[in-house]
C-alpha cells in the first residue's frame, strides 16, 4: 500500500515541486487549498478526512510576501498563515490516527539583519519588524497545541531557488543588462511605515547584504532527511551552508547568462520600482546570513551546496541561454 502524504498550500512552485516528486515515487498525495482539490479551508470535515491516517503532513499555506505591505495585505499575510496552521492543528488533534510527522513552512527572515556573523538555530538572534512578527507568530501557532502523537518540525527556509522562484525575474533583468548589485542607501520613512514595522533601515553598503539561499532539491532532501531522523524536531534552518552576498549573487547570474556587465540598482531606483510593481525593498536589501547548523551536525549532505552550479542547473532545466560551466 502506498504512503499517503498531505500537502497544504500546494499552489506555489515549492508545493507543486514536492507534490510531483512524491507522486513520482508512487505516493498518494492529497492537497488542501482554498478550492481543494481534496480538502478546502473552511471545511474542517474535509481537512480531517485527509489528515487522519496520513503518513506525512506538510504545510506551505500562506499569502506570498511578494506584495506591498499595506493594511489589507499585512492582515492577509498573518491570517493566511495563522488560521490555516490552527485548522491543521485541529485536524491533527481530532485524528484517530494522526500523522507521525508534521512539517511546517517558516522563514529565515525571522532572524535579524546580519552582516557581522551567521545566524544558527542555537545562536541566531530574532529580528524586529513586520516580517519577523509574522514568522514568530506563525511558529507560535505551529507549536502551541499539545499533539503528543505527532512530531513537528518548522523549516526556516532561506530564499528557495528553482524554476518559478524569485531567481527567474532576476535572470531576465540580468539578460537585459540590469544585473548589477542592489545597493542600499538612505530613504525617507513615513510614520505609518515605521509604526507598521515595514520600513527597511539603511545598513549594508555597496551590495554587501548577505544572500542566503537553498535549491528546491534540498528542500525535498531536507524533508526526506527529517523523516529518516526521528530525533530532529523543533526549528531547522534550511539554507545552503555557503551563503554569498548580493554582489556575488548578481555576478554569478551574469556569468551564467553570459552578460559581462550589469548596471547596479540604487535604493531610490528600488523604492520607485517596488512601489510600481507592488512589492517591498526589504526582499532584496535585508541581509540574511543563515547557516543550517542542525542539519549539518545531523549529517545532511546538500545536493547543491554552491550557488553557481545550482543556478546553472536551473538555467539548463529552463533551456535559457547560458555560458559554459568553466567560464
mmCIF file of C-alpha atoms in Angstrom:
data_model
loop_
_atom_site.group_PDB
_atom_site.id
_atom_site.type_symbol
_atom_site.label_atom_id
_atom_site.label_comp_id
_atom_site.label_asym_id
_atom_site.label_seq_id
_atom_site.Cartn_x
_atom_site.Cartn_y
_atom_site.Cartn_z
ATOM 1 C CA UNK A 1 0.000 0.000 0.000
ATOM 2 C CA UNK A 2 1.448 3.401 -0.991
ATOM 3 C CA UNK A 3 2.111 6.022 1.625
ATOM 4 C CA UNK A 4 -0.258 8.964 1.901
ATOM 5 C CA UNK A 5 1.118 12.493 2.016
ATOM 6 C CA UNK A 6 -0.929 15.637 2.601
ATOM 7 C CA UNK A 7 0.320 18.999 1.338
ATOM 8 C CA UNK A 8 -1.491 22.165 2.395
ATOM 9 C CA UNK A 9 -0.904 25.247 0.275
ATOM 10 C CA UNK A 10 0.487 23.461 -2.778
ATOM 11 C CA UNK A 11 -0.379 26.162 -5.329
ATOM 12 C CA UNK A 12 3.113 27.703 -5.270
ATOM 13 C CA UNK A 13 6.196 26.380 -7.007
ATOM 14 C CA UNK A 14 7.533 24.645 -3.871
ATOM 15 C CA UNK A 15 4.291 22.782 -3.235
ATOM 16 C CA UNK A 16 3.918 21.802 -6.881
ATOM 17 C CA UNK A 17 7.509 20.507 -6.934
ATOM 18 C CA UNK A 18 7.011 18.442 -3.783
ATOM 19 C CA UNK A 19 3.671 17.014 -4.909
ATOM 20 C CA UNK A 20 5.162 15.955 -8.235
ATOM 21 C CA UNK A 21 8.227 14.424 -6.570
ATOM 22 C CA UNK A 22 6.196 12.368 -4.117
ATOM 23 C CA UNK A 23 3.807 11.179 -6.812
ATOM 24 C CA UNK A 24 6.730 10.081 -8.973
ATOM 25 C CA UNK A 25 7.792 7.884 -6.079
ATOM 26 C CA UNK A 26 4.359 6.251 -6.016
ATOM 27 C CA UNK A 27 2.885 8.105 -3.034
ATOM 28 C CA UNK A 28 -0.741 9.169 -2.819
ATOM 29 C CA UNK A 29 -0.747 12.954 -2.442
ATOM 30 C CA UNK A 30 -3.770 14.879 -1.138
ATOM 31 C CA UNK A 31 -3.886 18.663 -1.479
ATOM 32 C CA UNK A 32 -5.559 21.203 0.804
ATOM 33 C CA UNK A 33 -6.257 24.658 -0.611
ATOM 34 C CA UNK A 34 -8.816 27.385 -0.991
ATOM 35 C CA UNK A 35 -10.570 25.351 -3.658
ATOM 36 C CA UNK A 36 -9.419 21.849 -2.802
ATOM 37 C CA UNK A 37 -8.984 19.685 -4.751
ATOM 38 C CA UNK A 38 -9.025 17.144 -1.900
ATOM 39 C CA UNK A 39 -9.915 19.405 1.034
ATOM 40 C CA UNK A 40 -10.747 23.081 1.418
ATOM 41 C CA UNK A 41 -10.033 25.717 4.038
ATOM 42 C CA UNK A 42 -13.253 26.475 5.852
ATOM 43 C CA UNK A 43 -14.356 22.818 5.610
ATOM 44 C CA UNK A 44 -12.899 21.176 8.721
ATOM 45 C CA UNK A 45 -14.518 17.823 7.955
ATOM 46 C CA UNK A 46 -12.713 17.552 4.624
ATOM 47 C CA UNK A 47 -9.410 18.537 6.263
ATOM 48 C CA UNK A 48 -9.848 15.908 8.968
ATOM 49 C CA UNK A 49 -10.697 13.312 6.330
ATOM 50 C CA UNK A 50 -7.374 13.721 4.501
ATOM 51 C CA UNK A 51 -5.184 14.332 7.585
ATOM 52 C CA UNK A 52 -6.402 11.352 9.614
ATOM 53 C CA UNK A 53 -4.191 8.395 8.738
ATOM 54 C CA UNK A 54 -1.685 10.376 6.664
ATOM 55 C CA UNK A 55 1.970 9.369 6.817
ATOM 56 C CA UNK A 56 3.198 12.952 6.444
ATOM 57 C CA UNK A 57 1.611 16.406 6.666
ATOM 58 C CA UNK A 58 3.359 19.360 5.017
ATOM 59 C CA UNK A 59 2.009 22.888 5.388
ATOM 60 C CA UNK A 60 3.134 25.621 2.995
ATOM 61 C CA UNK A 61 -0.034 27.724 3.142
ATOM 62 C CA UNK A 62 0.254 31.493 3.284
ATOM 63 C CA UNK A 63 -0.145 34.563 1.111
ATOM 64 C CA UNK A 64 3.039 35.457 -0.765
ATOM 65 C CA UNK A 65 5.120 38.194 0.877
ATOM 66 C CA UNK A 66 5.992 39.483 -2.602
ATOM 67 C CA UNK A 67 3.467 42.287 -2.318
ATOM 68 C CA UNK A 68 3.117 45.798 -0.942
ATOM 69 C CA UNK A 69 2.744 45.742 2.849
ATOM 70 C CA UNK A 70 -0.399 47.837 3.081
ATOM 71 C CA UNK A 71 -3.038 47.269 5.777
ATOM 72 C CA UNK A 72 -5.020 44.733 3.745
ATOM 73 C CA UNK A 73 -2.024 42.678 2.664
ATOM 74 C CA UNK A 74 -0.450 42.674 6.118
ATOM 75 C CA UNK A 75 -3.657 41.355 7.643
ATOM 76 C CA UNK A 76 -3.960 38.659 4.969
ATOM 77 C CA UNK A 77 -0.324 37.582 5.351
ATOM 78 C CA UNK A 78 -0.975 36.984 9.054
ATOM 79 C CA UNK A 79 -4.423 35.423 8.633
ATOM 80 C CA UNK A 80 -3.437 33.067 5.816
ATOM 81 C CA UNK A 81 -0.674 31.560 7.948
ATOM 82 C CA UNK A 82 -2.215 31.501 11.396
ATOM 83 C CA UNK A 83 -5.739 30.360 10.507
ATOM 84 C CA UNK A 84 -4.556 27.544 8.253
ATOM 85 C CA UNK A 85 -1.999 26.309 10.771
ATOM 86 C CA UNK A 86 -4.629 26.290 13.530
ATOM 87 C CA UNK A 87 -7.086 24.467 11.259
ATOM 88 C CA UNK A 88 -4.488 21.756 10.636
ATOM 89 C CA UNK A 89 -3.737 21.523 14.356
ATOM 90 C CA UNK A 90 -7.457 20.981 14.998
ATOM 91 C CA UNK A 91 -7.484 18.167 12.426
ATOM 92 C CA UNK A 92 -4.369 16.515 13.858
ATOM 93 C CA UNK A 93 -5.798 16.709 17.380
ATOM 94 C CA UNK A 94 -9.095 15.152 16.217
ATOM 95 C CA UNK A 95 -7.468 12.347 14.196
ATOM 96 C CA UNK A 96 -7.831 8.742 15.273
ATOM 97 C CA UNK A 97 -4.500 8.058 13.528
ATOM 98 C CA UNK A 98 -2.660 11.391 13.492
ATOM 99 C CA UNK A 99 0.247 11.837 11.082
ATOM 100 C CA UNK A 100 3.501 10.890 12.804
ATOM 101 C CA UNK A 101 5.264 13.921 11.303
ATOM 102 C CA UNK A 102 4.039 17.426 10.528
ATOM 103 C CA UNK A 103 6.460 19.713 8.686
ATOM 104 C CA UNK A 104 5.507 23.380 8.596
ATOM 105 C CA UNK A 105 6.994 26.137 6.497
ATOM 106 C CA UNK A 106 8.682 29.028 8.270
ATOM 107 C CA UNK A 107 11.232 31.566 7.088
ATOM 108 C CA UNK A 108 14.860 32.510 7.666
ATOM 109 C CA UNK A 109 13.654 36.118 7.667
ATOM 110 C CA UNK A 110 12.876 35.518 11.352
ATOM 111 C CA UNK A 111 16.490 36.453 12.127
ATOM 112 C CA UNK A 112 17.804 39.994 12.357
ATOM 113 C CA UNK A 113 19.609 41.833 9.572
ATOM 114 C CA UNK A 114 23.069 40.252 9.917
ATOM 115 C CA UNK A 115 26.346 41.487 8.451
ATOM 116 C CA UNK A 116 28.581 40.527 11.378
ATOM 117 C CA UNK A 117 28.035 36.776 11.754
ATOM 118 C CA UNK A 118 25.804 33.932 10.576
ATOM 119 C CA UNK A 119 22.550 33.086 12.340
ATOM 120 C CA UNK A 120 22.182 29.487 13.554
ATOM 121 C CA UNK A 121 19.305 27.815 15.360
ATOM 122 C CA UNK A 122 21.285 27.990 18.617
ATOM 123 C CA UNK A 123 22.864 31.440 18.393
ATOM 124 C CA UNK A 124 20.702 33.318 15.902
ATOM 125 C CA UNK A 125 19.022 36.498 17.108
ATOM 126 C CA UNK A 126 15.376 37.102 16.295
ATOM 127 C CA UNK A 127 14.881 40.392 14.493
ATOM 128 C CA UNK A 128 12.208 43.073 14.623
ATOM 129 C CA UNK A 129 9.587 44.444 12.257
ATOM 130 C CA UNK A 130 6.582 43.180 10.381
ATOM 131 C CA UNK A 131 8.176 40.206 8.597
ATOM 132 C CA UNK A 132 9.740 38.950 11.815
ATOM 133 C CA UNK A 133 6.446 39.343 13.666
ATOM 134 C CA UNK A 134 4.753 37.193 11.032
ATOM 135 C CA UNK A 135 7.400 34.483 11.349
ATOM 136 C CA UNK A 136 7.354 34.370 15.146
ATOM 137 C CA UNK A 137 3.545 34.321 15.285
ATOM 138 C CA UNK A 138 3.473 31.527 12.707
ATOM 139 C CA UNK A 139 5.884 29.374 14.701
ATOM 140 C CA UNK A 140 3.988 30.025 17.940
ATOM 141 C CA UNK A 141 0.767 28.866 16.301
ATOM 142 C CA UNK A 142 2.508 25.771 14.948
ATOM 143 C CA UNK A 143 3.930 24.648 18.282
ATOM 144 C CA UNK A 144 1.072 25.865 20.505
ATOM 145 C CA UNK A 145 -1.093 22.722 20.663
ATOM 146 C CA UNK A 146 -0.306 19.583 22.640
ATOM 147 C CA UNK A 147 -0.114 16.933 19.906
ATOM 148 C CA UNK A 148 1.713 14.008 21.540
ATOM 149 C CA UNK A 149 1.337 11.647 18.574
ATOM 150 C CA UNK A 150 2.873 13.996 16.021
ATOM 151 C CA UNK A 151 6.472 15.167 15.725
ATOM 152 C CA UNK A 152 6.672 18.748 14.485
ATOM 153 C CA UNK A 153 9.448 20.472 12.538
ATOM 154 C CA UNK A 154 9.401 24.088 11.329
ATOM 155 C CA UNK A 155 11.615 24.744 8.299
ATOM 156 C CA UNK A 156 13.162 28.213 8.453
ATOM 157 C CA UNK A 157 13.758 28.348 4.720
ATOM 158 C CA UNK A 158 16.087 30.795 3.039
ATOM 159 C CA UNK A 159 15.207 32.067 -0.439
ATOM 160 C CA UNK A 160 14.331 28.959 -2.419
ATOM 161 C CA UNK A 161 15.816 28.747 -5.900
ATOM 162 C CA UNK A 162 14.127 26.791 -8.667
ATOM 163 C CA UNK A 163 12.020 27.081 -11.782
ATOM 164 C CA UNK A 164 9.330 29.534 -10.724
ATOM 165 C CA UNK A 165 11.284 31.183 -7.907
ATOM 166 C CA UNK A 166 12.371 34.791 -7.448
ATOM 167 C CA UNK A 167 15.527 33.859 -9.347
ATOM 168 C CA UNK A 168 13.728 33.904 -12.695
ATOM 169 C CA UNK A 169 12.902 37.650 -12.870
ATOM 170 C CA UNK A 170 16.452 38.415 -11.703
ATOM 171 C CA UNK A 171 17.757 36.328 -14.587
ATOM 172 C CA UNK A 172 15.628 38.277 -17.031
ATOM 173 C CA UNK A 173 16.900 41.591 -15.664
ATOM 174 C CA UNK A 174 20.450 40.298 -15.980
ATOM 175 C CA UNK A 175 19.899 39.317 -19.614
ATOM 176 C CA UNK A 176 18.818 42.908 -20.300
ATOM 177 C CA UNK A 177 21.985 44.343 -18.732
ATOM 178 C CA UNK A 178 20.454 45.173 -15.331
ATOM 179 C CA UNK A 179 22.327 42.511 -13.409
ATOM 180 C CA UNK A 180 24.396 44.678 -11.088
ATOM 181 C CA UNK A 181 24.116 44.628 -7.292
ATOM 182 C CA UNK A 182 21.150 46.103 -5.438
ATOM 183 C CA UNK A 183 22.686 48.889 -3.386
ATOM 184 C CA UNK A 184 21.126 50.114 -0.179
ATOM 185 C CA UNK A 185 21.025 53.792 0.710
ATOM 186 C CA UNK A 186 19.140 56.408 2.680
ATOM 187 C CA UNK A 187 15.422 56.828 2.121
ATOM 188 C CA UNK A 188 12.697 58.757 3.881
ATOM 189 C CA UNK A 189 10.329 56.906 6.201
ATOM 190 C CA UNK A 190 6.731 57.761 6.955
ATOM 191 C CA UNK A 191 5.431 57.403 10.497
ATOM 192 C CA UNK A 192 2.902 54.840 9.270
ATOM 193 C CA UNK A 193 5.571 52.568 7.807
ATOM 194 C CA UNK A 194 7.744 52.830 10.894
ATOM 195 C CA UNK A 195 4.787 52.023 13.145
ATOM 196 C CA UNK A 196 3.861 49.040 10.966
ATOM 197 C CA UNK A 197 7.433 47.760 11.005
ATOM 198 C CA UNK A 198 7.646 47.731 7.211
ATOM 199 C CA UNK A 199 10.356 50.345 6.642
ATOM 200 C CA UNK A 200 13.803 48.990 5.773
ATOM 201 C CA UNK A 201 16.572 50.818 7.638
ATOM 202 C CA UNK A 202 19.754 51.597 5.692
ATOM 203 C CA UNK A 203 22.593 49.307 6.808
ATOM 204 C CA UNK A 204 24.555 47.297 4.242
ATOM 205 C CA UNK A 205 26.671 49.322 1.831
ATOM 206 C CA UNK A 206 27.698 48.538 -1.722
ATOM 207 C CA UNK A 207 25.612 45.391 -2.195
ATOM 208 C CA UNK A 208 27.190 43.648 0.796
ATOM 209 C CA UNK A 209 23.897 42.397 2.230
ATOM 210 C CA UNK A 210 24.103 38.629 2.632
ATOM 211 C CA UNK A 211 22.065 36.348 0.406
ATOM 212 C CA UNK A 212 21.121 33.025 1.983
ATOM 213 C CA UNK A 213 19.559 30.592 -0.433
ATOM 214 C CA UNK A 214 18.627 26.942 -0.906
ATOM 215 C CA UNK A 215 17.954 24.906 -4.046
ATOM 216 C CA UNK A 216 14.482 23.405 -4.133
ATOM 217 C CA UNK A 217 16.024 19.934 -4.452
ATOM 218 C CA UNK A 218 17.441 20.448 -0.958
ATOM 219 C CA UNK A 219 14.024 21.418 0.395
ATOM 220 C CA UNK A 220 12.862 17.969 -0.683
ATOM 221 C CA UNK A 221 16.125 16.469 0.567
ATOM 222 C CA UNK A 222 15.621 18.087 3.973
ATOM 223 C CA UNK A 223 12.095 16.681 4.230
ATOM 224 C CA UNK A 224 13.385 13.212 3.370
ATOM 225 C CA UNK A 225 16.195 13.598 5.910
ATOM 226 C CA UNK A 226 13.836 14.719 8.669
ATOM 227 C CA UNK A 227 11.626 11.700 8.007
ATOM 228 C CA UNK A 228 14.641 9.418 8.407
ATOM 229 C CA UNK A 229 15.857 11.094 11.619
ATOM 230 C CA UNK A 230 13.198 10.976 14.344
ATOM 231 C CA UNK A 231 15.497 12.796 16.757
ATOM 232 C CA UNK A 232 15.007 16.015 14.776
ATOM 233 C CA UNK A 233 12.179 18.277 15.886
ATOM 234 C CA UNK A 234 11.615 21.956 16.560
ATOM 235 C CA UNK A 235 13.125 24.516 14.159
ATOM 236 C CA UNK A 236 15.614 23.844 11.364
ATOM 237 C CA UNK A 237 17.435 26.339 9.188
ATOM 238 C CA UNK A 238 17.061 25.222 5.573
ATOM 239 C CA UNK A 239 19.758 27.090 3.702
ATOM 240 C CA UNK A 240 22.870 26.286 1.743
ATOM 241 C CA UNK A 241 25.935 26.141 4.003
ATOM 242 C CA UNK A 242 27.572 28.611 1.606
ATOM 243 C CA UNK A 243 25.644 31.897 1.525
ATOM 244 C CA UNK A 244 27.028 34.755 -0.560
ATOM 245 C CA UNK A 245 26.484 38.487 -0.616
ATOM 246 C CA UNK A 246 24.337 40.363 -3.111
ATOM 247 C CA UNK A 247 27.324 41.383 -5.258
ATOM 248 C CA UNK A 248 28.478 37.777 -5.609
ATOM 249 C CA UNK A 249 24.952 36.557 -6.290
ATOM 250 C CA UNK A 250 24.427 39.032 -9.123
ATOM 251 C CA UNK A 251 27.915 38.345 -10.524
ATOM 252 C CA UNK A 252 27.015 34.653 -10.580
ATOM 253 C CA UNK A 253 23.860 35.383 -12.548
ATOM 254 C CA UNK A 254 25.860 37.468 -15.038
ATOM 255 C CA UNK A 255 28.327 34.644 -15.600
ATOM 256 C CA UNK A 256 25.603 32.042 -16.009
ATOM 257 C CA UNK A 257 23.563 34.012 -18.541
ATOM 258 C CA UNK A 258 26.660 35.322 -20.317
ATOM 259 C CA UNK A 259 26.427 39.058 -19.608
ATOM 260 C CA UNK A 260 29.830 40.669 -18.906
ATOM 261 C CA UNK A 261 28.355 43.700 -17.142
ATOM 262 C CA UNK A 262 25.276 44.731 -15.228
ATOM 263 C CA UNK A 263 24.063 48.136 -14.141
ATOM 264 C CA UNK A 264 23.572 48.453 -10.367
ATOM 265 C CA UNK A 265 20.220 49.345 -8.847
ATOM 266 C CA UNK A 266 20.373 52.052 -6.175
ATOM 267 C CA UNK A 267 17.958 52.444 -3.258
ATOM 268 C CA UNK A 268 15.998 55.252 -4.891
ATOM 269 C CA UNK A 269 15.501 53.136 -8.005
ATOM 270 C CA UNK A 270 14.435 50.143 -5.932
ATOM 271 C CA UNK A 271 11.955 52.188 -3.912
ATOM 272 C CA UNK A 272 10.305 53.633 -7.001
ATOM 273 C CA UNK A 273 10.342 50.303 -8.811
ATOM 274 C CA UNK A 274 8.956 48.347 -5.863
ATOM 275 C CA UNK A 275 6.111 50.825 -5.493
ATOM 276 C CA UNK A 276 5.261 50.416 -9.186
ATOM 277 C CA UNK A 277 5.294 46.600 -9.161
ATOM 278 C CA UNK A 278 3.733 46.428 -5.675
ATOM 279 C CA UNK A 279 6.475 44.776 -3.663
ATOM 280 C CA UNK A 280 8.952 45.742 -0.918
ATOM 281 C CA UNK A 281 12.659 46.616 -0.989
ATOM 282 C CA UNK A 282 13.263 44.542 2.151
ATOM 283 C CA UNK A 283 13.135 41.432 -0.020
ATOM 284 C CA UNK A 284 16.467 42.361 -1.644
ATOM 285 C CA UNK A 285 18.060 44.741 0.881
ATOM 286 C CA UNK A 286 17.791 42.852 4.167
ATOM 287 C CA UNK A 287 20.987 40.970 4.976
ATOM 288 C CA UNK A 288 20.009 37.323 5.527
ATOM 289 C CA UNK A 289 23.039 35.390 6.785
ATOM 290 C CA UNK A 290 21.779 31.964 7.803
ATOM 291 C CA UNK A 291 23.556 28.617 8.107
ATOM 292 C CA UNK A 292 21.952 25.175 8.644
ATOM 293 C CA UNK A 293 23.863 24.140 11.747
ATOM 294 C CA UNK A 294 21.448 21.444 12.933
ATOM 295 C CA UNK A 295 21.178 19.784 9.522
ATOM 296 C CA UNK A 296 24.948 19.734 9.091
ATOM 297 C CA UNK A 297 25.514 18.392 12.611
ATOM 298 C CA UNK A 298 22.978 15.622 11.927
ATOM 299 C CA UNK A 299 24.858 14.629 8.763
ATOM 300 C CA UNK A 300 22.744 16.058 5.938
ATOM 301 C CA UNK A 301 24.706 16.413 2.685
ATOM 302 C CA UNK A 302 23.420 19.123 0.376
ATOM 303 C CA UNK A 303 22.744 18.272 -3.253
ATOM 304 C CA UNK A 304 23.518 21.888 -4.206
ATOM 305 C CA UNK A 305 25.887 23.449 -1.655
ATOM 306 C CA UNK A 306 27.366 26.059 -4.048
ATOM 307 C CA UNK A 307 25.434 28.839 -5.764
ATOM 308 C CA UNK A 308 26.830 28.809 -9.297
ATOM 309 C CA UNK A 309 26.265 25.100 -10.043
ATOM 310 C CA UNK A 310 22.785 25.414 -8.546
ATOM 311 C CA UNK A 311 21.933 28.369 -10.789
ATOM 312 C CA UNK A 312 23.376 26.637 -13.844
ATOM 313 C CA UNK A 313 21.205 23.603 -13.168
ATOM 314 C CA UNK A 314 18.091 25.796 -13.050
ATOM 315 C CA UNK A 315 19.068 27.642 -16.230
ATOM 316 C CA UNK A 316 19.717 24.350 -18.009
ATOM 317 C CA UNK A 317 16.350 22.972 -16.926
ATOM 318 C CA UNK A 318 14.603 26.060 -18.347
ATOM 319 C CA UNK A 319 16.536 25.928 -21.617
ATOM 320 C CA UNK A 320 17.779 29.509 -21.221
ATOM 321 C CA UNK A 321 20.932 30.724 -22.974
ATOM 322 C CA UNK A 322 23.944 30.130 -20.777
ATOM 323 C CA UNK A 323 27.727 30.224 -20.737
ATOM 324 C CA UNK A 324 29.881 27.099 -20.406
ATOM 325 C CA UNK A 325 30.319 25.813 -16.842
ATOM 326 C CA UNK A 326 34.075 26.611 -16.834
ATOM 327 C CA UNK A 327 33.721 30.301 -17.689
#
